[in-house]
């Protein structure tokens, strides 16, 4: 087996981690198409890249250096990522058929991503030294800037009210945890192991009603107790942009504000 240089192995690991992170970002933003804050959008977009590179680069470098190849480095990054997607689907209670389909798609996609990472690293090695150093320097600086931005916004959000309550401010009654899942049918939910565990530990209501057929106005009604024609969240702001909808009015009384 021909051994790749440590630089080639590290480049392959970084590119493989970036490609896996790009898929994670698309999946994350696809399930959160309209976050309320720019910092949240940035966090959803950047966090997968930071996470993948944090463990992917060391794992790929060690595996590639130990077993001698850029292909091994790419596999060391892509394989745990692909396994994580399948395990997430299994923990979510997906059926066996769905797990098989997810496994096939992730396996084929993982092979393609690994091959692309190896080829991209080989292509970068043929670039003259000065432009190549410029590209890698820009990538590292962008990664550091993203990490600093996400860390600062995360700490600011945590300190702004989403952290734990003070010991003297504990409510007298029981805590309320609302778990909402978008686009999930009731009959499908009942077959999920996670749903069955929650139902076994609490009370399951079998009659379900909603004030609207889509998420934003129905969640707004759930939080405010008002019908959509009164809270007016989710009205179209544009005849061209489907996601341009009116938000929940800021001053509207709601359950979270009432409960503190």
Short mmCIF file of C-alpha atoms in Angstrom, two decimals:
data_model
loop_
_atom_site.label_atom_id
_atom_site.label_comp_id
_atom_site.label_asym_id
_atom_site.label_seq_id
_atom_site.Cartn_x
_atom_site.Cartn_y
_atom_site.Cartn_z
CA UNK A 1 0.00 0.00 0.00
CA UNK A 2 1.34 3.43 -0.95
CA UNK A 3 1.58 5.71 2.03
CA UNK A 4 0.19 9.22 1.65
CA UNK A 5 2.01 12.17 3.12
CA UNK A 6 0.74 13.51 6.45
CA UNK A 7 -0.29 16.73 4.70
CA UNK A 8 -2.36 14.79 2.16
CA UNK A 9 -3.94 12.73 4.94
CA UNK A 10 -4.83 15.84 6.94
CA UNK A 11 -6.23 17.57 3.85
CA UNK A 12 -8.35 14.53 3.04
CA UNK A 13 -9.63 14.37 6.62
CA UNK A 14 -10.56 18.05 6.62
CA UNK A 15 -12.34 17.88 3.26
CA UNK A 16 -14.21 14.71 4.26
CA UNK A 17 -15.31 16.37 7.51
CA UNK A 18 -16.39 19.49 5.61
CA UNK A 19 -18.43 17.44 3.12
CA UNK A 20 -20.14 15.48 5.90
CA UNK A 21 -20.83 18.74 7.71
CA UNK A 22 -22.35 20.22 4.57
CA UNK A 23 -24.84 17.35 4.43
CA UNK A 24 -25.61 17.80 8.14
CA UNK A 25 -26.13 21.53 7.58
CA UNK A 26 -28.60 20.92 4.75
CA UNK A 27 -30.51 18.40 6.87
CA UNK A 28 -30.51 20.74 9.87
CA UNK A 29 -31.63 23.82 7.96
CA UNK A 30 -34.17 21.71 6.09
CA UNK A 31 -35.83 20.82 9.38
CA UNK A 32 -35.50 24.42 10.65
CA UNK A 33 -36.24 26.48 7.51
CA UNK A 34 -36.94 29.80 9.18
CA UNK A 35 -35.11 30.28 12.52
CA UNK A 36 -36.09 33.47 14.30
CA UNK A 37 -32.62 34.95 14.84
CA UNK A 38 -29.64 35.45 12.54
CA UNK A 39 -27.34 34.05 15.23
CA UNK A 40 -29.44 30.89 15.36
CA UNK A 41 -29.28 30.53 11.58
CA UNK A 42 -25.51 30.95 11.74
CA UNK A 43 -25.26 28.40 14.52
CA UNK A 44 -27.34 25.85 12.61
CA UNK A 45 -25.17 26.35 9.53
CA UNK A 46 -21.75 26.39 11.20
CA UNK A 47 -22.10 24.00 14.15
CA UNK A 48 -21.96 20.80 12.03
CA UNK A 49 -18.73 22.00 10.42
CA UNK A 50 -17.16 22.76 13.79
CA UNK A 51 -18.26 19.44 15.24
CA UNK A 52 -17.15 17.34 12.27
CA UNK A 53 -13.73 18.96 11.97
CA UNK A 54 -13.13 18.82 15.75
CA UNK A 55 -13.20 15.03 15.80
CA UNK A 56 -12.87 14.19 12.10
CA UNK A 57 -9.46 15.74 11.48
CA UNK A 58 -7.71 13.98 14.41
CA UNK A 59 -9.47 10.67 13.66
CA UNK A 60 -8.63 10.80 9.97
CA UNK A 61 -5.04 11.88 10.61
CA UNK A 62 -4.41 9.07 13.11
CA UNK A 63 -6.08 6.40 10.96
CA UNK A 64 -4.43 7.56 7.76
CA UNK A 65 -1.00 7.82 9.35
CA UNK A 66 -1.32 4.48 11.15
CA UNK A 67 -2.66 2.47 8.21
CA UNK A 68 -1.07 4.48 5.44
CA UNK A 69 -3.50 6.13 3.09
CA UNK A 70 -5.76 9.08 2.35
CA UNK A 71 -8.58 6.64 1.62
CA UNK A 72 -8.33 5.24 5.14
CA UNK A 73 -8.43 8.79 6.51
CA UNK A 74 -11.60 9.57 4.56
CA UNK A 75 -13.20 6.31 5.74
CA UNK A 76 -12.31 7.10 9.36
CA UNK A 77 -14.25 10.36 9.06
CA UNK A 78 -17.19 9.26 6.91
CA UNK A 79 -17.95 5.88 8.53
CA UNK A 80 -18.76 7.18 12.06
CA UNK A 81 -20.75 10.04 10.54
CA UNK A 82 -22.82 7.62 8.44
CA UNK A 83 -23.31 5.28 11.40
CA UNK A 84 -24.51 8.24 13.47
CA UNK A 85 -27.23 9.04 10.94
CA UNK A 86 -28.46 5.44 10.97
CA UNK A 87 -28.41 5.32 14.78
CA UNK A 88 -30.36 8.58 14.96
CA UNK A 89 -32.99 7.09 12.66
CA UNK A 90 -33.13 3.94 14.79
CA UNK A 91 -33.45 5.90 18.03
CA UNK A 92 -36.25 7.93 16.45
CA UNK A 93 -38.25 4.71 16.06
CA UNK A 94 -38.07 4.31 12.28
CA UNK A 95 -39.34 1.04 10.85
CA UNK A 96 -37.02 -1.71 9.64
CA UNK A 97 -37.75 -0.92 6.01
CA UNK A 98 -37.01 2.76 6.59
CA UNK A 99 -33.75 1.89 8.37
CA UNK A 100 -32.67 -0.30 5.46
CA UNK A 101 -33.42 2.49 2.98
CA UNK A 102 -31.59 5.05 5.13
CA UNK A 103 -28.65 2.67 5.48
CA UNK A 104 -28.38 2.12 1.72
CA UNK A 105 -28.60 5.85 0.96
CA UNK A 106 -26.09 6.77 3.65
CA UNK A 107 -23.67 4.01 2.57
CA UNK A 108 -23.72 5.04 -1.09
CA UNK A 109 -23.55 8.71 -0.16
CA UNK A 110 -20.69 8.07 2.26
CA UNK A 111 -18.68 6.24 -0.39
CA UNK A 112 -19.22 9.12 -2.81
CA UNK A 113 -18.21 11.71 -0.20
CA UNK A 114 -15.08 9.75 0.72
CA UNK A 115 -14.05 9.40 -2.93
CA UNK A 116 -14.68 13.10 -3.49
CA UNK A 117 -12.54 14.00 -0.46
CA UNK A 118 -9.63 11.86 -1.69
CA UNK A 119 -9.82 13.30 -5.21
CA UNK A 120 -10.14 16.88 -3.92
CA UNK A 121 -7.10 16.47 -1.68
CA UNK A 122 -5.13 15.01 -4.58
CA UNK A 123 -6.19 17.93 -6.75
CA UNK A 124 -5.12 20.41 -4.08
CA UNK A 125 -1.70 18.72 -3.93
CA UNK A 126 -1.17 19.57 -7.60
CA UNK A 127 -1.87 23.27 -7.01
CA UNK A 128 1.27 25.43 -6.67
CA UNK A 129 2.47 25.92 -3.11
CA UNK A 130 1.63 29.62 -2.74
CA UNK A 131 -2.04 29.42 -3.85
CA UNK A 132 -2.46 26.20 -1.87
CA UNK A 133 -1.21 27.84 1.32
CA UNK A 134 -3.54 30.78 0.66
CA UNK A 135 -6.55 28.47 0.33
CA UNK A 136 -5.77 26.54 3.52
CA UNK A 137 -5.05 29.73 5.45
CA UNK A 138 -8.38 31.19 4.36
CA UNK A 139 -10.16 27.97 5.34
CA UNK A 140 -8.58 27.91 8.80
CA UNK A 141 -9.31 31.61 9.40
CA UNK A 142 -12.93 31.16 8.30
CA UNK A 143 -13.25 28.17 10.64
CA UNK A 144 -11.82 30.12 13.58
CA UNK A 145 -14.03 33.14 12.86
CA UNK A 146 -17.10 30.91 12.71
CA UNK A 147 -16.16 29.24 15.98
CA UNK A 148 -15.70 32.59 17.72
CA UNK A 149 -18.98 33.93 16.34
CA UNK A 150 -21.03 30.89 17.31
CA UNK A 151 -19.40 30.72 20.75
CA UNK A 152 -20.07 34.39 21.48
CA UNK A 153 -23.68 34.27 20.31
CA UNK A 154 -24.25 31.03 22.23
CA UNK A 155 -22.87 32.45 25.46
CA UNK A 156 -24.87 35.63 24.99
CA UNK A 157 -28.07 33.64 24.47
CA UNK A 158 -27.34 31.44 27.48
CA UNK A 159 -26.72 34.48 29.67
CA UNK A 160 -29.78 36.25 28.34
CA UNK A 161 -32.36 34.00 29.93
CA UNK A 162 -32.12 30.49 28.55
CA UNK A 163 -29.87 29.23 31.34
CA UNK A 164 -31.02 27.56 34.56
CA UNK A 165 -33.31 29.53 36.85
CA UNK A 166 -32.04 30.82 40.15
CA UNK A 167 -32.72 28.53 43.10
CA UNK A 168 -35.10 31.04 44.68
CA UNK A 169 -37.20 31.33 41.52
CA UNK A 170 -38.34 27.72 41.35
CA UNK A 171 -42.07 27.44 40.52
CA UNK A 172 -44.45 26.07 43.11
CA UNK A 173 -46.14 23.72 40.64
CA UNK A 174 -44.68 21.01 38.41
CA UNK A 175 -42.48 21.89 35.45
CA UNK A 176 -44.07 21.72 32.00
CA UNK A 177 -42.09 20.30 29.10
CA UNK A 178 -43.66 20.73 25.66
CA UNK A 179 -42.27 18.47 22.94
CA UNK A 180 -43.53 19.38 19.46
CA UNK A 181 -42.68 17.52 16.26
CA UNK A 182 -43.45 18.95 12.85
CA UNK A 183 -45.21 16.89 10.16
CA UNK A 184 -45.73 13.81 12.34
CA UNK A 185 -48.99 11.87 12.07
CA UNK A 186 -50.55 10.54 15.25
CA UNK A 187 -50.71 6.95 14.00
CA UNK A 188 -47.04 7.09 13.04
CA UNK A 189 -46.06 8.60 16.39
CA UNK A 190 -47.71 5.77 18.31
CA UNK A 191 -45.41 3.26 16.61
CA UNK A 192 -42.27 5.15 17.70
CA UNK A 193 -40.39 3.70 20.66
CA UNK A 194 -39.64 7.17 22.03
CA UNK A 195 -43.34 8.06 21.94
CA UNK A 196 -44.27 4.79 23.62
CA UNK A 197 -41.80 5.45 26.44
CA UNK A 198 -43.28 8.91 27.03
CA UNK A 199 -46.83 7.57 26.92
CA UNK A 200 -46.00 4.79 29.38
CA UNK A 201 -44.67 7.33 31.88
CA UNK A 202 -47.53 9.81 31.54
CA UNK A 203 -50.99 10.32 30.06
CA UNK A 204 -51.72 9.71 26.37
CA UNK A 205 -54.52 11.69 24.74
CA UNK A 206 -56.02 9.98 21.71
CA UNK A 207 -58.15 12.86 20.37
CA UNK A 208 -56.10 15.48 18.55
CA UNK A 209 -57.22 18.80 17.11
CA UNK A 210 -55.33 21.67 15.51
CA UNK A 211 -56.28 25.21 14.62
CA UNK A 212 -54.30 25.19 11.37
CA UNK A 213 -52.92 22.63 8.91
CA UNK A 214 -49.36 23.94 9.19
CA UNK A 215 -46.82 24.65 11.90
CA UNK A 216 -46.43 28.38 12.54
CA UNK A 217 -50.08 29.37 13.13
CA UNK A 218 -50.92 26.16 14.99
CA UNK A 219 -47.96 26.52 17.38
CA UNK A 220 -48.86 30.20 17.84
CA UNK A 221 -52.40 29.15 18.78
CA UNK A 222 -51.01 26.57 21.19
CA UNK A 223 -48.82 29.18 22.87
CA UNK A 224 -51.36 32.02 22.95
CA UNK A 225 -54.73 30.29 23.14
CA UNK A 226 -55.93 32.42 20.21
CA UNK A 227 -57.21 31.27 16.80
CA UNK A 228 -55.11 32.16 13.73
CA UNK A 229 -57.41 34.98 12.67
CA UNK A 230 -56.65 36.74 15.97
CA UNK A 231 -52.91 36.17 16.47
CA UNK A 232 -52.38 36.50 12.67
CA UNK A 233 -49.10 34.58 12.67
CA UNK A 234 -48.26 32.83 9.42
CA UNK A 235 -49.98 35.23 7.04
CA UNK A 236 -48.24 35.59 3.69
CA UNK A 237 -46.01 38.63 3.24
CA UNK A 238 -45.24 37.93 -0.40
CA UNK A 239 -46.88 36.30 -3.39
CA UNK A 240 -43.46 35.04 -4.54
CA UNK A 241 -41.51 34.02 -1.41
CA UNK A 242 -43.30 31.11 0.23
CA UNK A 243 -41.36 31.45 3.51
CA UNK A 244 -42.12 35.17 3.90
CA UNK A 245 -44.74 34.90 6.63
CA UNK A 246 -45.80 37.14 9.48
CA UNK A 247 -44.25 36.13 12.84
CA UNK A 248 -45.99 35.83 16.18
CA UNK A 249 -46.61 39.41 17.43
CA UNK A 250 -43.99 40.32 20.03
CA UNK A 251 -46.36 41.81 22.60
CA UNK A 252 -48.98 39.08 22.46
CA UNK A 253 -49.66 37.32 25.80
CA UNK A 254 -48.42 33.75 25.60
CA UNK A 255 -48.01 30.68 27.77
CA UNK A 256 -44.21 31.00 28.14
CA UNK A 257 -44.52 34.65 29.22
CA UNK A 258 -47.30 33.83 31.67
CA UNK A 259 -45.37 30.96 33.25
CA UNK A 260 -42.14 32.96 33.32
#
